[in-house]
CSV table of C-alpha atoms in Angstrom, one decimal:
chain,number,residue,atom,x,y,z
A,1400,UNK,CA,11.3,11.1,3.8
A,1401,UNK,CA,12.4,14.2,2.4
A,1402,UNK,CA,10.5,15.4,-0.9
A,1403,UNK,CA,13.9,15.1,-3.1
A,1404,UNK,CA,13.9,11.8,-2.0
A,1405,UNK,CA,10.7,11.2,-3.7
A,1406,UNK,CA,12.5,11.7,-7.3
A,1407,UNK,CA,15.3,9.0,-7.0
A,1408,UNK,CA,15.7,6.3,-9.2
A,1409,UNK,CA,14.8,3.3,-6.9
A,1410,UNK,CA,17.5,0.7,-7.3
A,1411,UNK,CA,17.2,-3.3,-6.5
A,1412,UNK,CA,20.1,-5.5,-5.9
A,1413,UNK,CA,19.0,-8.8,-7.0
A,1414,UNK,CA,21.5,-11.8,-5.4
A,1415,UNK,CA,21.7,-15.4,-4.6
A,1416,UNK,CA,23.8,-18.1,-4.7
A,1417,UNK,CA,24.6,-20.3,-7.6
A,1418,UNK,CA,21.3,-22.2,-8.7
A,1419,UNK,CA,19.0,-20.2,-6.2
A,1420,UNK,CA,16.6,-19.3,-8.4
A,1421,UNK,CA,17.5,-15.5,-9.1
A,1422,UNK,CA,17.2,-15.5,-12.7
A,1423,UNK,CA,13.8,-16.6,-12.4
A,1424,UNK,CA,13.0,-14.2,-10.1
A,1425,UNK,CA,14.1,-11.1,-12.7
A,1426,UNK,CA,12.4,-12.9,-15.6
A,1427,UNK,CA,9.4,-12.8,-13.7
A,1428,UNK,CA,9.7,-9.1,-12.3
A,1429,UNK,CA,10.3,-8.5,-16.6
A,1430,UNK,CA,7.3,-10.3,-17.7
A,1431,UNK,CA,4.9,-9.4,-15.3
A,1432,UNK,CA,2.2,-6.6,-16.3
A,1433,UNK,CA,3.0,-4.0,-13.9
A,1434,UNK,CA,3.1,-0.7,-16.9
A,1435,UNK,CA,6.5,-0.5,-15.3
A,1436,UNK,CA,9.9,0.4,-17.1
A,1437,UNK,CA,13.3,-1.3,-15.9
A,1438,UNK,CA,16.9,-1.0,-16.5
A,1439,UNK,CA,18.4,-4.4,-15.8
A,1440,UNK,CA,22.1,-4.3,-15.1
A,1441,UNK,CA,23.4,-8.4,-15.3
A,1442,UNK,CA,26.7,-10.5,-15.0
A,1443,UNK,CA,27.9,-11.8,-18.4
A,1444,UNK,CA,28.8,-15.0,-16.5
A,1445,UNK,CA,25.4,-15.3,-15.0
A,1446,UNK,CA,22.9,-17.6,-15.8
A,1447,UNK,CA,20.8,-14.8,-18.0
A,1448,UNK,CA,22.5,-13.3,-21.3
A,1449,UNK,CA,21.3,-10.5,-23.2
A,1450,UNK,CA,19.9,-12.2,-25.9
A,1451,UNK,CA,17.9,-14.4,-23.7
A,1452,UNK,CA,14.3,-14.3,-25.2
A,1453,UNK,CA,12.4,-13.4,-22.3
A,1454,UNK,CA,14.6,-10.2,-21.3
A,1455,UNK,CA,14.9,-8.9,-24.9
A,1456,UNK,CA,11.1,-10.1,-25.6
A,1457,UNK,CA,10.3,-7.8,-22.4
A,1458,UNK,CA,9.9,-4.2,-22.6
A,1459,UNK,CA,13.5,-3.1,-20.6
A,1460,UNK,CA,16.8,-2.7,-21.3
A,1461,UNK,CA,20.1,-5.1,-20.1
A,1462,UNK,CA,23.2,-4.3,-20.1
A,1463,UNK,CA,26.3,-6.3,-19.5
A,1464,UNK,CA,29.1,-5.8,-16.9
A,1465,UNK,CA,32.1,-6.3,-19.2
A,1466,UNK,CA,34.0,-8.2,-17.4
A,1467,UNK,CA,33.0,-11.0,-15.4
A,1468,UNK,CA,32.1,-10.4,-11.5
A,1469,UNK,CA,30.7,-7.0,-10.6
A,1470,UNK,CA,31.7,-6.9,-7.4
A,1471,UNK,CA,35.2,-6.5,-8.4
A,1472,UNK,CA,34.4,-4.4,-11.3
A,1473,UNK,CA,31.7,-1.8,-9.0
A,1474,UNK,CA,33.6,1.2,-9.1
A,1475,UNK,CA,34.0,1.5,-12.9
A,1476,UNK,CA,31.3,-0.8,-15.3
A,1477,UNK,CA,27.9,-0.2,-12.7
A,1478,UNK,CA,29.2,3.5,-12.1
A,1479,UNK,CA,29.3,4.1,-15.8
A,1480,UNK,CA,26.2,2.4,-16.5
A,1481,UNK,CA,24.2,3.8,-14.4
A,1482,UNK,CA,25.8,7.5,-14.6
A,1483,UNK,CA,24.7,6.7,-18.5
A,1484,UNK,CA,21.3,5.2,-17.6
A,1485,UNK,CA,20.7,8.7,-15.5
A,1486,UNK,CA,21.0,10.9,-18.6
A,1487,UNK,CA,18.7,9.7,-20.4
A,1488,UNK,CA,15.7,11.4,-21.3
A,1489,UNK,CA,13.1,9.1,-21.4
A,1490,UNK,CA,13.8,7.5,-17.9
A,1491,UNK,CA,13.3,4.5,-15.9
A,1492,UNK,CA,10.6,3.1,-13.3
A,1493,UNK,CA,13.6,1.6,-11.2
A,1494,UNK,CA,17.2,0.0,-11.8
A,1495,UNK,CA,17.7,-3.9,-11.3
A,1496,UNK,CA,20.9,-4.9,-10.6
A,1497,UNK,CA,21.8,-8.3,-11.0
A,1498,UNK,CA,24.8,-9.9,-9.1
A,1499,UNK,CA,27.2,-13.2,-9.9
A,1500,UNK,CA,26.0,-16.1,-7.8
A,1501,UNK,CA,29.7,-16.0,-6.6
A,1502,UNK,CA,29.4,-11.9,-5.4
A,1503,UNK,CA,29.4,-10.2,-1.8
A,1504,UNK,CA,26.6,-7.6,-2.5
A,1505,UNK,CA,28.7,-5.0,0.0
A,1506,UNK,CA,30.6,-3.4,-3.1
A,1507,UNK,CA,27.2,-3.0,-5.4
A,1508,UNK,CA,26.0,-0.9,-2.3
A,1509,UNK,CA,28.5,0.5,-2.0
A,1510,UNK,CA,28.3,2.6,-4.9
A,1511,UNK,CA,25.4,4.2,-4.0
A,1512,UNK,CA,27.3,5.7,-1.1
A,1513,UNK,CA,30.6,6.6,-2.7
A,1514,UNK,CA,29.8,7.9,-6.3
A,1515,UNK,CA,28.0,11.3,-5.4
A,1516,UNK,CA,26.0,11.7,-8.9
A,1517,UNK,CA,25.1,8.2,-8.4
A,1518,UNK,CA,23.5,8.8,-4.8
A,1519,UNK,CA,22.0,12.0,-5.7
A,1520,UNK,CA,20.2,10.4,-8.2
A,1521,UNK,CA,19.3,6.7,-7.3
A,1522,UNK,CA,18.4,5.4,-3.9
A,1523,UNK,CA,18.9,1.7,-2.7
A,1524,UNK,CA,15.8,-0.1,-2.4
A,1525,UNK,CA,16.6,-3.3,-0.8
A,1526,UNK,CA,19.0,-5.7,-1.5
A,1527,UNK,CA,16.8,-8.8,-2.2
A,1528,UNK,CA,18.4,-12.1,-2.2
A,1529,UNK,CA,17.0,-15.6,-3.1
A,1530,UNK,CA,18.1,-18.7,-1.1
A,1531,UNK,CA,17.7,-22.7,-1.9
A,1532,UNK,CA,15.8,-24.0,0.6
A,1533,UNK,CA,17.5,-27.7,-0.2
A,1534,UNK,CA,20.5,-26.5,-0.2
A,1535,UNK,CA,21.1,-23.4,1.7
A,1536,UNK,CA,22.3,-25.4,5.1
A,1537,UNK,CA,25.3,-26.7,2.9
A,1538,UNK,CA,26.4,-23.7,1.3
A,1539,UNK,CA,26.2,-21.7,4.6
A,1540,UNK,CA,28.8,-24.4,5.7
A,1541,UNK,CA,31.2,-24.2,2.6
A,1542,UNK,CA,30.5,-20.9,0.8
A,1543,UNK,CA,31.1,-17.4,2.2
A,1544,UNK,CA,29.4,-15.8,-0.2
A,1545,UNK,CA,26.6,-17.4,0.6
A,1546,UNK,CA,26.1,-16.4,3.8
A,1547,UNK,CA,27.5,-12.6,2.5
A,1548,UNK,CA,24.3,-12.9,0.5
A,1549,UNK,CA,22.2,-13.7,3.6
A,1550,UNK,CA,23.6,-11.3,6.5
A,1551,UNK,CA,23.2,-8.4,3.7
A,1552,UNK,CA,19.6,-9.1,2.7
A,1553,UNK,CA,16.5,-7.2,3.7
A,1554,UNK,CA,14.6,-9.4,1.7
A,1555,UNK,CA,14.8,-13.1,1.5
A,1556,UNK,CA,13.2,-15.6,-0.6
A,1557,UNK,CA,13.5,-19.0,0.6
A,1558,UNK,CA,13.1,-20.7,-2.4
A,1559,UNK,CA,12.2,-24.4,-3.5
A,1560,UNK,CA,10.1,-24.9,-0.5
A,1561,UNK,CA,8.4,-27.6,-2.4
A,1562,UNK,CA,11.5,-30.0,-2.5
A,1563,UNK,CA,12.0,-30.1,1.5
A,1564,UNK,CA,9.1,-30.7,4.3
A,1565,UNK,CA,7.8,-28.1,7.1
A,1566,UNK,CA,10.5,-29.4,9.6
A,1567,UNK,CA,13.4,-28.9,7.3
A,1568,UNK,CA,11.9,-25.4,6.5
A,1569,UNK,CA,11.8,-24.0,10.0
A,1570,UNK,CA,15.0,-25.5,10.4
A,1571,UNK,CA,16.8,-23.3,7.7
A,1572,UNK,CA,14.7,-20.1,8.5
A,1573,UNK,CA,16.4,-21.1,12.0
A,1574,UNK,CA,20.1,-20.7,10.9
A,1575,UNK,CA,18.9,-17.7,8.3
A,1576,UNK,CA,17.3,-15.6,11.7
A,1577,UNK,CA,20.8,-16.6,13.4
A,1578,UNK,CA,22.4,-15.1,10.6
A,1579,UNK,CA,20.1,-12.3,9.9
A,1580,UNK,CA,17.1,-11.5,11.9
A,1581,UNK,CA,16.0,-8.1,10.5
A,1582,UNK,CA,15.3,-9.9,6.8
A,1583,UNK,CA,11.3,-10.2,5.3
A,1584,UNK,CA,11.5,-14.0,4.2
A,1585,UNK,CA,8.9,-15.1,2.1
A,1586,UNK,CA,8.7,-18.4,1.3
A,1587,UNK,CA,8.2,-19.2,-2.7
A,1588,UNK,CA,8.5,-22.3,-5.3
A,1589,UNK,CA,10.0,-21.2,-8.9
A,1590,UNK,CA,10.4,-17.6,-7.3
A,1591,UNK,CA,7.0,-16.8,-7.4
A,1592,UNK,CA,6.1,-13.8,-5.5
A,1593,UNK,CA,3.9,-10.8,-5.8
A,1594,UNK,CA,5.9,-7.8,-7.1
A,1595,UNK,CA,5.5,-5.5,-5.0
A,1596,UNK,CA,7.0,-7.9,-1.9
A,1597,UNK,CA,10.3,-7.2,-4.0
A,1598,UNK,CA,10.3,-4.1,-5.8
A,1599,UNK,CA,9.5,-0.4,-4.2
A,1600,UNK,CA,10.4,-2.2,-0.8
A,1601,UNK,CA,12.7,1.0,1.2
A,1602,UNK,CA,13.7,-1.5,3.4
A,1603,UNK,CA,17.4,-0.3,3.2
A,1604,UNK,CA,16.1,3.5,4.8
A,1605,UNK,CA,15.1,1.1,7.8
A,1606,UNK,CA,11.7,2.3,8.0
A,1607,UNK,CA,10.3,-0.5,9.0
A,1608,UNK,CA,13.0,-1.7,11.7
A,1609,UNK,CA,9.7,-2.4,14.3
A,1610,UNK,CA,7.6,-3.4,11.7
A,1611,UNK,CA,10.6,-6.5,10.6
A,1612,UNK,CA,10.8,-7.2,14.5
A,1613,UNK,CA,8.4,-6.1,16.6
A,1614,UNK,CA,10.6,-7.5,19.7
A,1615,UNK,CA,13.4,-5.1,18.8
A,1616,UNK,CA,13.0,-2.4,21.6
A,1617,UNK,CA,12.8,-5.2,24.6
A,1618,UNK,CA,15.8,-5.7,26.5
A,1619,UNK,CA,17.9,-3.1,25.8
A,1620,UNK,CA,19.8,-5.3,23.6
A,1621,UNK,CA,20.6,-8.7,22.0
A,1622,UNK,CA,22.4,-10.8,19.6
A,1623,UNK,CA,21.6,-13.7,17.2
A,1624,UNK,CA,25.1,-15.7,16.2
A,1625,UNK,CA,25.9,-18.7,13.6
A,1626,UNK,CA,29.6,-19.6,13.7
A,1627,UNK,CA,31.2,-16.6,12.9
A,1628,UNK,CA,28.6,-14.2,11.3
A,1629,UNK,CA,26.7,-12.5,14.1
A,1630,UNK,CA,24.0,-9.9,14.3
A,1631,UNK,CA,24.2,-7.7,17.7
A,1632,UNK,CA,21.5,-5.0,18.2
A,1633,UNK,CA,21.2,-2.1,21.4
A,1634,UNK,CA,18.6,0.3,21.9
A,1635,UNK,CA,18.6,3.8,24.0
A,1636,UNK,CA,15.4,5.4,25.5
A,1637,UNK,CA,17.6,8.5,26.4
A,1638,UNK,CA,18.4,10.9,24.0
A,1639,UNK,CA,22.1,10.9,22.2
A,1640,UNK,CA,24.8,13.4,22.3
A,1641,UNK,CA,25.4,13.6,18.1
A,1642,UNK,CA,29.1,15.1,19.2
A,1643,UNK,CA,29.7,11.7,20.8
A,1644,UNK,CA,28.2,9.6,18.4
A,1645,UNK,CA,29.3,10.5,15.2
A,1646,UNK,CA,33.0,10.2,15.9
A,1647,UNK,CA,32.5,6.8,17.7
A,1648,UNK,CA,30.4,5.0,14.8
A,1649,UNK,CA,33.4,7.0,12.2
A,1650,UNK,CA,36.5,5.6,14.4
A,1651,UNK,CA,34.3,2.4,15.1
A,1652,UNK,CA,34.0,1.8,11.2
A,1653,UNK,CA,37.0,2.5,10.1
A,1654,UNK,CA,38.9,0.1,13.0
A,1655,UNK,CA,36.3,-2.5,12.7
A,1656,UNK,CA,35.0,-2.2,9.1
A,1657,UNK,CA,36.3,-4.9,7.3
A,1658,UNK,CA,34.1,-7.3,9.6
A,1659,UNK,CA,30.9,-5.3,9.8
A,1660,UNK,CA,28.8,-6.1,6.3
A,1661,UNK,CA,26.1,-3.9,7.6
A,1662,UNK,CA,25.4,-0.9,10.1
A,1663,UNK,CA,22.0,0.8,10.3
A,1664,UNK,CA,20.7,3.0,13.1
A,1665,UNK,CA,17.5,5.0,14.2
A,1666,UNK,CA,18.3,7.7,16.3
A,1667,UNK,CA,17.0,10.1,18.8
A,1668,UNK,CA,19.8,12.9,19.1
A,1669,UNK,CA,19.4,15.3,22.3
A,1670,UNK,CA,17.5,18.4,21.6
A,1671,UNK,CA,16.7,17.3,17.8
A,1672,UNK,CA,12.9,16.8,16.8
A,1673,UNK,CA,13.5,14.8,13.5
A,1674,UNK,CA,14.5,11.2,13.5
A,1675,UNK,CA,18.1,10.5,12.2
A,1676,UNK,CA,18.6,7.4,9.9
A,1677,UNK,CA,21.9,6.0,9.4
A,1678,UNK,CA,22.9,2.9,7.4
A,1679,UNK,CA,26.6,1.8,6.5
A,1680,UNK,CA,28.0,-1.0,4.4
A,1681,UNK,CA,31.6,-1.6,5.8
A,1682,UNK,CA,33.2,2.1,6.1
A,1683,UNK,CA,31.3,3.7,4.1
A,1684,UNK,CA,28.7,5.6,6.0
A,1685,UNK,CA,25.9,7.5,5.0
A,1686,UNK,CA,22.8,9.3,6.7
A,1687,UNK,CA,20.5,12.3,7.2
A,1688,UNK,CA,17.0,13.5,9.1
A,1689,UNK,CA,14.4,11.6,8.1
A,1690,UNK,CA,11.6,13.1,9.4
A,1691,UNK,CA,9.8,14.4,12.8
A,1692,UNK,CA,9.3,12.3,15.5
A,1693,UNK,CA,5.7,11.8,15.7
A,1694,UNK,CA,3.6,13.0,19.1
A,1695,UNK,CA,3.1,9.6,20.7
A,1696,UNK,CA,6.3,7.9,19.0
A,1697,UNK,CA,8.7,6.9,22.0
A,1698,UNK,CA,12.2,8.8,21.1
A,1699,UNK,CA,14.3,5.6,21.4
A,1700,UNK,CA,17.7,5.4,19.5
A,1701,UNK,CA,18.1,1.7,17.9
A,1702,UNK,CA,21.3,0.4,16.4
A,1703,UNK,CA,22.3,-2.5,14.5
A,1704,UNK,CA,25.2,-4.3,13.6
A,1705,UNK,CA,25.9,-7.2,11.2
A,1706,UNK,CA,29.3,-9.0,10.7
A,1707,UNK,CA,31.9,-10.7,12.0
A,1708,UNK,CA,34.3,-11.4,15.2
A,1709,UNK,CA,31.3,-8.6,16.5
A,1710,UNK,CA,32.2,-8.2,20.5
A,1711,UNK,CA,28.9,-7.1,21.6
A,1712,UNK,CA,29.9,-6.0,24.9
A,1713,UNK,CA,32.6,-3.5,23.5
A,1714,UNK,CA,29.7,-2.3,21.0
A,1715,UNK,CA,26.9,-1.6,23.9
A,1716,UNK,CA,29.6,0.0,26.0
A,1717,UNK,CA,30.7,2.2,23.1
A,1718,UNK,CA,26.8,3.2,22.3
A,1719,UNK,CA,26.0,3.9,25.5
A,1720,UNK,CA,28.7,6.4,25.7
A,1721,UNK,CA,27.3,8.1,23.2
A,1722,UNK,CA,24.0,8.9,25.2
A,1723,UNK,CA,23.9,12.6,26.1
């Protein structure tokens, strides 16, 4: 990464459904002995209030959206809080944002794209989201949000473990890879997990694409589906033409956006000797060089795509016009 990326604030967007386990995950992160200083950023409605012993017994700071669910107040409350958390002096390790059981995490990413001081300053992390391994199956059936919270994830704890046996396990790890098969699931029991599996992460930069799947650049493409949420990736071993590309993914997007949660690329463009990362969250797009492509690193161009009503054909035809 560049070396101004080395100075962002790290942010964390902390979700889960209803009764996943979240809170417990935060009060953890905050009582853990890691020297570490954290702005929290939490729901009023949520499980966790701000005179909860354990938050204000902890060495960090809370504040409250004021009011109710964040993902419908994004643009103004997290904006302002963070834009005010940014000028202070004394600083902060990372930002913890902490989302309704009820949110679609899309709209807290967001911000980091849209609000320019916000993304010079911060970077998203990971959006980390804790799932009830009793009860996940369900919710996937009857809540959206749910399975928002689970296509959006780069990390996943599958939480509870210890109320459902092995079989039942695989099972929902089954329908969460259908849903999402780029996530790091770890499986935990009261959210217990080592730090720094959650925090400090950069899995939204896509760095470690190969390292999440190590299948990813066999076959050209695939696609993983449950119901309607699906997850199609394509990969290209010939270089792309950036004058194609970038006005496909931008008319793609803005046709197409309201069904994709997620778009993230590695790419190899023609006569360019830096990797170029992309990411997107609906829209909203956002990317930059990330570094040189290294002397035995194959210059293959990988692309994925998470969302809905996804027609995978028209999406590798559309990518493969783009090669040079």
């Amino acid at each position: 990464m560049a070396e101004a990326e080395t100075t962002k604030i790290p942010v964390t967007v902390l979700t889960g459904y209803l009764g996943a386990g979240k809170t417990t995950l935060l009060n953890r992160i905050l009582s853990e002995p890691h020297g570490k200083k954290f702005a929290v950023v939490v729901n009023e409605f949520g499980e966790i209030g701000i005179d909860n012993d354990l938050v204000v017994g902890a060495d960090e700071e809370v504040f409250e959206m004021n009011n109710g669910c964040i993902c419908c107040t994004v643009r103004g409350d997290l904006i302002r809080i963070i834009d005010g958390l940014l000028k202070r002096k004394d600083g902060f390790d990372g930002i913890i944002v902490e989302t309704t059981g009820l949110a679609d995490p899309a709209p807290v990413a967001q911000t980091f794209f849209v609000d320019e001081t916000v993304g010079a300053k911060t970077t998203l992390d990971a959006v980390v989201t804790v799932a009830d391994a009793k009860w996940l199956k369900e919710r996937l059936k009857d809540a959206p949000e749910a399975k928002n919270q689970i296509a959006f994830a780069d990390v996943i704890l599958l939480n509870k473990t210890d109320l459902v046996s092995e079989t039942e396990l695989k099972d929902v790890e089954m329908r969460i890879r259908a849903i999402n098969p780029f996530a790091r699931i770890h499986r935990t029991q009261r959210s217990d997990i080592a730090i720094d599996k959650v925090l400090g992460q950069g899995a939204f930069d896509l760095d470690r694409i190969t390292a999440i799947d190590p299948d990813f650049l066999e076959g050209g493409h695939k696609h993983f589906h449950d119901e309607d949420m699906r997850s199609v990736s394509f990969s290209s071993d010939k270089p792309l033409d950036p004058d194609k590309f970038f006005p496909w993914i931008q008319e793609l997007t803005q046709r197409e956006g309201p069904n994709i949660l997620r778009s993230k690329g590695i790419l190899a463009f023609k006569d360019d000797p830096d990797r170029f990362v992309f990411q997107g969250v609906h829209m909203i797009l956002d990317g930059d060089h990330q570094r040189p492509w290294k002397a035995d690193e194959p210059k293959t161009s990988r692309i994925v795509f998470i969302g809905r009503q996804l027609d995978d054909k028209a999406l590798h035809a559309g990518f493969l016009s783009c090669v040079a």
